[in-house]
mmCIF file of C-alpha atoms in Angstrom:
data_model
loop_
_atom_site.group_PDB
_atom_site.id
_atom_site.type_symbol
_atom_site.label_atom_id
_atom_site.label_comp_id
_atom_site.label_asym_id
_atom_site.label_seq_id
_atom_site.Cartn_x
_atom_site.Cartn_y
_atom_site.Cartn_z
ATOM 1 C CA MET A 1045 -20.928 44.565 -58.839
ATOM 2 C CA ARG A 1046 -18.119 47.094 -58.783
ATOM 3 C CA ASN A 1047 -19.192 48.433 -62.203
ATOM 4 C CA ILE A 1048 -22.801 48.843 -61.062
ATOM 5 C CA PHE A 1049 -21.652 50.649 -57.922
ATOM 6 C CA SER A 1050 -19.497 52.998 -60.020
ATOM 7 C CA VAL A 1051 -22.420 53.827 -62.292
ATOM 8 C CA VAL A 1052 -24.728 54.472 -59.331
ATOM 9 C CA SER A 1053 -22.069 56.652 -57.691
ATOM 10 C CA CYS A 1054 -21.693 58.710 -60.852
ATOM 11 C CA LEU A 1055 -25.449 59.156 -61.170
ATOM 12 C CA PHE A 1056 -25.613 60.220 -57.541
ATOM 13 C CA LEU A 1057 -22.888 62.782 -58.049
ATOM 14 C CA ILE A 1058 -24.554 64.127 -61.191
ATOM 15 C CA SER A 1059 -27.924 64.387 -59.460
ATOM 16 C CA CYS A 1060 -26.366 66.359 -56.598
ATOM 17 C CA GLU A 1061 -24.819 69.078 -58.802
ATOM 18 C CA LYS A 1062 -25.887 72.580 -57.835
ATOM 19 C CA VAL A 1063 -26.267 75.514 -60.185
ATOM 20 C CA ILE A 1064 -24.054 78.283 -58.851
ATOM 21 C CA THR A 1065 -24.876 81.822 -59.870
ATOM 22 C CA VAL A 1066 -21.846 84.089 -59.859
ATOM 23 C CA PRO A 1067 -22.734 87.706 -59.088
ATOM 24 C CA ILE A 1068 -21.324 90.032 -61.747
ATOM 25 C CA LYS A 1069 -20.818 93.615 -60.710
ATOM 26 C CA ASP A 1070 -21.161 96.172 -63.482
ATOM 27 C CA ALA A 1071 -18.341 98.692 -63.681
ATOM 28 C CA ALA A 1072 -19.237 102.352 -63.885
ATOM 29 C CA PRO A 1073 -19.716 103.512 -67.503
ATOM 30 C CA GLN A 1074 -16.685 105.140 -69.108
ATOM 31 C CA TYR A 1075 -16.358 107.375 -72.114
ATOM 32 C CA VAL A 1076 -14.668 105.883 -75.156
ATOM 33 C CA ILE A 1077 -13.156 108.250 -77.721
ATOM 34 C CA ASN A 1078 -12.016 106.777 -81.043
ATOM 35 C CA GLY A 1079 -10.856 109.184 -83.721
ATOM 36 C CA TYR A 1080 -8.609 109.571 -86.714
ATOM 37 C CA ILE A 1081 -7.380 111.862 -89.419
ATOM 38 C CA THR A 1082 -5.769 110.395 -92.542
ATOM 39 C CA ASP A 1083 -4.135 111.569 -95.741
ATOM 40 C CA SER A 1084 -7.421 110.838 -97.550
ATOM 41 C CA GLU A 1085 -9.466 113.935 -98.366
ATOM 42 C CA ASN A 1086 -11.777 115.257 -95.620
ATOM 43 C CA SER A 1087 -11.228 112.186 -93.446
ATOM 44 C CA CYS A 1088 -11.309 113.549 -89.881
ATOM 45 C CA ARG A 1089 -13.746 111.558 -87.712
ATOM 46 C CA VAL A 1090 -14.269 111.161 -83.955
ATOM 47 C CA LEU A 1091 -16.696 108.706 -82.389
ATOM 48 C CA ILE A 1092 -17.683 109.137 -78.719
ATOM 49 C CA TYR A 1093 -19.709 106.585 -76.800
ATOM 50 C CA THR A 1094 -19.979 105.007 -73.362
ATOM 51 C CA THR A 1095 -19.233 101.489 -72.211
ATOM 52 C CA VAL A 1096 -22.194 99.322 -71.187
ATOM 53 C CA GLY A 1097 -22.609 96.985 -68.234
ATOM 54 C CA PHE A 1098 -22.781 93.198 -68.578
ATOM 55 C CA ASN A 1099 -26.512 93.194 -67.893
ATOM 56 C CA ASP A 1100 -27.327 96.416 -69.744
ATOM 57 C CA THR A 1101 -29.831 96.098 -72.584
ATOM 58 C CA ASN A 1102 -29.491 99.674 -73.823
ATOM 59 C CA PHE A 1103 -26.914 99.761 -76.592
ATOM 60 C CA GLU A 1104 -27.638 103.304 -77.788
ATOM 61 C CA THR A 1105 -24.414 104.600 -76.306
ATOM 62 C CA GLY A 1106 -23.362 107.387 -78.702
ATOM 63 C CA VAL A 1107 -22.680 110.603 -76.785
ATOM 64 C CA SER A 1108 -24.083 113.889 -78.099
ATOM 65 C CA GLY A 1109 -23.247 117.426 -77.108
ATOM 66 C CA ALA A 1110 -19.451 117.217 -76.901
ATOM 67 C CA ILE A 1111 -17.241 120.079 -78.072
ATOM 68 C CA VAL A 1112 -14.665 118.384 -80.304
ATOM 69 C CA THR A 1113 -11.748 120.143 -82.002
ATOM 70 C CA VAL A 1114 -8.656 119.062 -83.919
ATOM 71 C CA ALA A 1115 -5.640 121.310 -84.483
ATOM 72 C CA GLU A 1116 -2.809 120.812 -86.987
ATOM 73 C CA ASN A 1117 0.612 121.774 -85.603
ATOM 74 C CA ASP A 1118 0.260 125.315 -84.212
ATOM 75 C CA LYS A 1119 -2.740 126.314 -86.328
ATOM 76 C CA SER A 1120 -6.078 127.333 -84.865
ATOM 77 C CA PRO A 1121 -8.234 124.328 -83.919
ATOM 78 C CA VAL A 1122 -11.116 123.294 -86.160
ATOM 79 C CA ARG A 1123 -14.390 122.303 -84.524
ATOM 80 C CA LEU A 1124 -15.965 119.021 -85.638
ATOM 81 C CA GLU A 1125 -19.686 118.884 -86.405
ATOM 82 C CA GLU A 1126 -21.874 116.164 -84.907
ATOM 83 C CA VAL A 1127 -23.370 114.448 -87.963
ATOM 84 C CA GLU A 1128 -25.148 111.672 -86.081
ATOM 85 C CA ARG A 1129 -25.440 110.614 -82.457
ATOM 86 C CA GLY A 1130 -21.883 110.450 -81.089
ATOM 87 C CA LEU A 1131 -20.153 110.834 -84.475
ATOM 88 C CA TYR A 1132 -18.273 114.077 -85.182
ATOM 89 C CA ARG A 1133 -16.504 115.037 -88.410
ATOM 90 C CA ALA A 1134 -14.628 117.854 -90.125
ATOM 91 C CA ASN A 1135 -13.349 118.486 -93.638
ATOM 92 C CA LEU A 1136 -9.688 118.096 -92.741
ATOM 93 C CA THR A 1137 -7.006 116.228 -94.670
ATOM 94 C CA GLY A 1138 -3.837 115.135 -92.901
ATOM 95 C CA LYS A 1139 -0.245 115.402 -94.113
ATOM 96 C CA SER A 1140 2.749 113.243 -93.240
ATOM 97 C CA GLY A 1141 5.053 114.844 -90.687
ATOM 98 C CA ASN A 1142 2.352 117.027 -89.126
ATOM 99 C CA THR A 1143 1.127 116.625 -85.561
ATOM 100 C CA TYR A 1144 -2.604 116.658 -84.800
ATOM 101 C CA SER A 1145 -4.099 117.502 -81.423
ATOM 102 C CA LEU A 1146 -7.547 116.321 -80.359
ATOM 103 C CA ARG A 1147 -9.527 118.070 -77.628
ATOM 104 C CA VAL A 1148 -12.900 116.869 -76.345
ATOM 105 C CA GLU A 1149 -14.899 118.846 -73.803
ATOM 106 C CA LEU A 1150 -17.691 116.798 -72.254
ATOM 107 C CA ASP A 1151 -19.636 117.096 -68.998
ATOM 108 C CA GLY A 1152 -17.186 119.622 -67.605
ATOM 109 C CA LYS A 1153 -14.129 117.441 -68.303
ATOM 110 C CA ILE A 1154 -11.470 117.761 -70.976
ATOM 111 C CA TYR A 1155 -9.876 114.856 -72.840
ATOM 112 C CA THR A 1156 -6.873 115.327 -75.120
ATOM 113 C CA ALA A 1157 -4.627 113.329 -77.425
ATOM 114 C CA THR A 1158 -1.907 113.984 -79.987
ATOM 115 C CA SER A 1159 -0.685 111.943 -82.936
ATOM 116 C CA THR A 1160 1.951 112.601 -85.588
ATOM 117 C CA MET A 1161 1.238 111.311 -89.078
ATOM 118 C CA PRO A 1162 4.129 109.087 -90.248
ATOM 119 C CA ARG A 1163 5.669 108.895 -93.683
ATOM 120 C CA LYS A 1164 3.365 107.080 -96.090
ATOM 121 C CA VAL A 1165 4.196 103.484 -97.013
ATOM 122 C CA ASN A 1166 2.207 101.867 -99.816
ATOM 123 C CA ILE A 1167 1.164 98.280 -100.388
ATOM 124 C CA ASP A 1168 3.288 96.949 -103.244
ATOM 125 C CA THR A 1169 1.046 93.964 -103.929
ATOM 126 C CA LEU A 1170 -1.600 91.726 -102.353
ATOM 127 C CA TYR A 1171 -2.107 88.063 -103.214
ATOM 128 C CA ILE A 1172 -3.490 84.802 -101.851
ATOM 129 C CA THR A 1173 -1.215 82.243 -100.184
ATOM 130 C CA GLU A 1174 -2.203 78.607 -99.633
ATOM 131 C CA ARG A 1175 -0.207 76.514 -97.187
ATOM 132 C CA PRO A 1176 -0.494 74.503 -93.927
ATOM 133 C CA PHE A 1177 -1.370 76.560 -90.856
ATOM 134 C CA LEU A 1178 -2.689 75.285 -87.511
ATOM 135 C CA GLY A 1179 -2.755 71.719 -88.847
ATOM 136 C CA LYS A 1180 -4.796 72.411 -91.993
ATOM 137 C CA THR A 1181 -4.144 73.720 -95.502
ATOM 138 C CA ARG A 1182 -5.623 77.215 -95.593
ATOM 139 C CA LYS A 1183 -5.883 80.218 -97.869
ATOM 140 C CA PHE A 1184 -5.052 83.680 -96.534
ATOM 141 C CA ALA A 1185 -3.992 87.079 -97.812
ATOM 142 C CA THR A 1186 -0.354 88.143 -98.042
ATOM 143 C CA VAL A 1187 0.663 91.801 -98.237
ATOM 144 C CA GLU A 1188 4.009 92.906 -99.655
ATOM 145 C CA PHE A 1189 5.449 96.347 -98.907
ATOM 146 C CA THR A 1190 8.839 98.011 -98.532
ATOM 147 C CA ASP A 1191 9.758 99.393 -95.122
ATOM 148 C CA PRO A 1192 11.695 102.705 -95.275
ATOM 149 C CA PRO A 1193 15.354 102.753 -94.137
ATOM 150 C CA GLN A 1194 14.520 105.027 -91.194
ATOM 151 C CA SER A 1195 13.617 102.985 -88.100
ATOM 152 C CA GLY A 1196 10.508 103.444 -85.979
ATOM 153 C CA ASN A 1197 7.807 102.600 -88.529
ATOM 154 C CA ALA A 1198 4.651 100.714 -87.542
ATOM 155 C CA TYR A 1199 1.678 99.368 -89.453
ATOM 156 C CA ARG A 1200 -1.876 98.235 -88.937
ATOM 157 C CA PHE A 1201 -3.882 96.253 -91.505
ATOM 158 C CA ILE A 1202 -7.662 95.935 -91.834
ATOM 159 C CA GLN A 1203 -8.954 93.042 -93.932
ATOM 160 C CA TYR A 1204 -12.415 92.955 -95.491
ATOM 161 C CA VAL A 1205 -13.783 89.730 -96.970
ATOM 162 C CA ASN A 1206 -16.763 90.227 -99.268
ATOM 163 C CA GLY A 1207 -17.284 93.650 -97.751
ATOM 164 C CA GLU A 1208 -17.206 92.509 -94.093
ATOM 165 C CA PRO A 1209 -14.313 93.473 -91.771
ATOM 166 C CA GLU A 1210 -12.245 90.740 -90.148
ATOM 167 C CA ALA A 1211 -12.178 91.159 -86.351
ATOM 168 C CA THR A 1212 -8.532 90.085 -86.020
ATOM 169 C CA VAL A 1213 -6.064 92.858 -85.158
ATOM 170 C CA PHE A 1214 -3.165 92.838 -87.632
ATOM 171 C CA VAL A 1215 -0.339 95.068 -86.404
ATOM 172 C CA THR A 1216 3.453 95.067 -86.674
ATOM 173 C CA ASN A 1217 6.482 97.351 -86.412
ATOM 174 C CA ASP A 1218 9.865 97.460 -88.150
ATOM 175 C CA THR A 1219 12.025 96.160 -85.295
ATOM 176 C CA LEU A 1220 12.921 93.053 -87.309
ATOM 177 C CA ILE A 1221 12.175 94.302 -90.828
ATOM 178 C CA ASN A 1222 13.729 97.768 -90.968
ATOM 179 C CA GLY A 1223 14.526 98.822 -94.537
ATOM 180 C CA ARG A 1224 13.451 95.495 -96.048
ATOM 181 C CA ARG A 1225 10.878 94.339 -98.546
ATOM 182 C CA VAL A 1226 8.307 92.604 -96.360
ATOM 183 C CA LYS A 1227 5.875 89.728 -96.897
ATOM 184 C CA TYR A 1228 3.220 89.965 -94.179
ATOM 185 C CA ASP A 1229 0.654 87.170 -93.886
ATOM 186 C CA LEU A 1230 -2.781 88.126 -92.530
ATOM 187 C CA LEU A 1231 -3.109 85.029 -90.352
ATOM 188 C CA VAL A 1232 -6.296 84.424 -88.378
ATOM 189 C CA PHE A 1233 -5.852 82.151 -85.345
ATOM 190 C CA ASN A 1234 -9.129 80.282 -85.718
ATOM 191 C CA ASP A 1235 -9.397 76.527 -86.340
ATOM 192 C CA GLU A 1236 -12.169 77.000 -88.903
ATOM 193 C CA TYR A 1237 -10.826 80.050 -90.741
ATOM 194 C CA THR A 1238 -9.825 80.033 -94.389
ATOM 195 C CA LEU A 1239 -10.529 82.107 -97.475
ATOM 196 C CA TYR A 1240 -12.626 80.493 -100.185
ATOM 197 C CA LYS A 1241 -12.559 80.537 -103.964
ATOM 198 C CA CYS A 1242 -14.235 83.690 -105.345
ATOM 199 C CA ASP A 1243 -13.932 85.597 -102.047
ATOM 200 C CA GLN A 1244 -13.189 89.283 -102.593
ATOM 201 C CA VAL A 1245 -10.445 90.500 -100.236
ATOM 202 C CA TYR A 1246 -9.848 94.199 -99.619
ATOM 203 C CA VAL A 1247 -6.947 95.255 -97.392
ATOM 204 C CA VAL A 1248 -6.230 98.680 -95.921
ATOM 205 C CA MET A 1249 -2.704 99.378 -94.695
ATOM 206 C CA GLN A 1250 -2.240 102.170 -92.150
ATOM 207 C CA SER A 1251 1.148 103.715 -91.381
ATOM 208 C CA ILE A 1252 0.716 104.537 -87.684
ATOM 209 C CA ASP A 1253 2.793 106.267 -85.014
ATOM 210 C CA TYR A 1254 4.271 104.361 -82.062
ATOM 211 C CA PRO A 1255 1.622 105.271 -79.426
ATOM 212 C CA ASN A 1256 -1.034 103.850 -81.736
ATOM 213 C CA TYR A 1257 1.093 100.768 -82.343
ATOM 214 C CA LEU A 1258 1.110 100.253 -78.554
ATOM 215 C CA PHE A 1259 -2.682 100.626 -78.474
ATOM 216 C CA TRP A 1260 -3.349 98.042 -81.183
ATOM 217 C CA ASN A 1261 -0.608 95.673 -80.030
ATOM 218 C CA SER A 1262 -1.864 95.651 -76.430
ATOM 219 C CA LEU A 1263 -5.409 95.086 -77.721
ATOM 220 C CA ASN A 1264 -4.133 92.202 -79.824
ATOM 221 C CA GLN A 1265 -2.205 90.644 -76.915
ATOM 222 C CA SER A 1266 -5.322 90.744 -74.731
ATOM 223 C CA ALA A 1267 -7.431 89.176 -77.472
ATOM 224 C CA LEU A 1268 -4.957 86.330 -78.019
ATOM 225 C CA GLY A 1269 -4.424 85.722 -74.310
ATOM 226 C CA ALA A 1270 -0.662 85.996 -74.709
ATOM 227 C CA PRO A 1271 1.462 84.630 -71.816
ATOM 228 C CA GLN A 1272 2.801 88.081 -70.926
ATOM 229 C CA THR A 1273 -0.723 89.372 -70.286
ATOM 230 C CA ALA A 1274 -1.527 88.226 -66.749
ATOM 231 C CA SER A 1275 -5.186 89.230 -67.009
ATOM 232 C CA PRO A 1276 -7.476 91.056 -69.435
ATOM 233 C CA ALA A 1277 -6.890 94.802 -69.378
ATOM 234 C CA ASN A 1278 -7.797 97.895 -71.329
ATOM 235 C CA PRO A 1279 -5.429 98.623 -74.239
ATOM 236 C CA LEU A 1280 -2.795 101.351 -73.855
ATOM 237 C CA SER A 1281 -4.603 104.543 -74.817
ATOM 238 C CA ASN A 1282 -3.101 107.861 -75.931
ATOM 239 C CA ILE A 1283 -6.235 109.661 -74.686
ATOM 240 C CA LYS A 1284 -5.473 111.768 -71.608
ATOM 241 C CA GLY A 1285 -8.111 112.680 -69.035
ATOM 242 C CA GLY A 1286 -9.533 109.274 -68.151
ATOM 243 C CA ALA A 1287 -11.345 108.112 -71.298
ATOM 244 C CA LEU A 1288 -10.689 104.883 -73.172
ATOM 245 C CA GLY A 1289 -9.950 104.657 -76.892
ATOM 246 C CA HIS A 1290 -7.334 106.235 -79.151
ATOM 247 C CA PHE A 1291 -6.685 109.037 -81.615
ATOM 248 C CA SER A 1292 -4.631 108.316 -84.722
ATOM 249 C CA ALA A 1293 -3.125 110.393 -87.508
ATOM 250 C CA HIS A 1294 -2.140 107.870 -90.168
ATOM 251 C CA THR A 1295 -1.746 107.359 -93.880
ATOM 252 C CA ILE A 1296 -3.755 104.850 -95.893
ATOM 253 C CA SER A 1297 -2.889 102.500 -98.734
ATOM 254 C CA SER A 1298 -5.361 99.915 -100.010
ATOM 255 C CA TYR A 1299 -5.450 96.966 -102.386
ATOM 256 C CA ASN A 1300 -8.020 94.343 -103.372
ATOM 257 C CA VAL A 1301 -7.755 90.860 -104.832
ATOM 258 C CA ALA A 1302 -10.095 87.967 -105.615
ATOM 259 C CA VAL A 1303 -9.387 84.441 -104.384
ATOM 260 C CA PHE A 1304 -8.564 82.285 -107.428
ATOM 261 C CA PRO A 1305 -11.335 83.861 -109.569
ATOM 262 C CA ASP A 1306 -12.877 82.439 -112.726
ATOM 263 C CA SER A 1307 -16.025 82.996 -114.799
ATOM 264 C CA THR A 1308 -18.238 81.579 -112.030
ATOM 265 C CA CYS A 1309 -17.361 84.436 -109.656
ATOM 266 C CA SER A 1310 -19.364 87.652 -109.381
ATOM 267 C CA TYR A 1311 -18.828 90.595 -107.057
ATOM 268 C CA PRO A 1312 -21.147 93.286 -105.686
ATOM 269 C CA GLU A 1313 -19.718 96.798 -105.698
ATOM 270 C CA SER A 1314 -19.713 96.918 -101.882
ATOM 271 C CA SER A 1315 -17.176 94.094 -101.714
ATOM 272 C CA LEU A 1316 -14.722 95.881 -104.015
ATOM 273 C CA ARG A 1317 -14.339 98.985 -101.865
ATOM 274 C CA PRO A 1318 -16.226 98.746 -98.571
ATOM 275 C CA GLU A 1319 -16.943 101.841 -96.508
ATOM 276 C CA LEU A 1320 -14.385 102.319 -93.743
ATOM 277 C CA LYS A 1321 -15.730 102.993 -90.246
ATOM 278 C CA VAL A 1322 -14.114 105.180 -87.598
ATOM 279 C CA TRP A 1323 -14.298 102.453 -84.950
ATOM 280 C CA GLU A 1324 -12.586 99.784 -87.084
#
């Protein structure tokens, strides 16, 4: 009898559940400015868009009509041309040691940022590692590079698998590795993640300045839900004036490798050297 009563009680409780709708208030749209200049030829790009509300169905958020300039050290600023909605570019090539200043004039407001391009550090090699991680044997990419003896270096890595970018933020600094040869594993904290035989892996290594390290590291901490992050927050931006985003002057080194390839593997050209995007 007790068992029947328990079942009936549970059914009663289930039948009495109410659907509660939580009102979600949309925050006011904000401008987001993401830009970079690298040591690759004619690489200066700036993307400007607006945030969208939770219930917004309009995702065409690129912002046209901004006046965007970038200046190198004390030289005269160069104006970027809008090549598509919200995307501005100029034929500028960065150099290590130089400081670059971004200025965006939009709707009567001015947004600025500066970034100094660090010394270039190259990838020495890239290979596939297979070992236990998160309770399973997995394959992932390992980057080797040599950190310079001068302290204060920081790095960001972007991994493409078969031409598609991995969403994980890979970022580190030289606090614990200064002056050493480094083995850095591109670990993805996902129970289902692994690389597969014949996958084509392309990795870009950026040597970034410290403000941009803070941006990517704070973004990474928020994404992982690290204990020191009490609640989700916007990453630490070097954009002044109230916009979100970041501006980075960095060097680039890249490397690609196939996962345990043999004669059964084939690769489209797009997977060997995918096109880099300004917002990645």
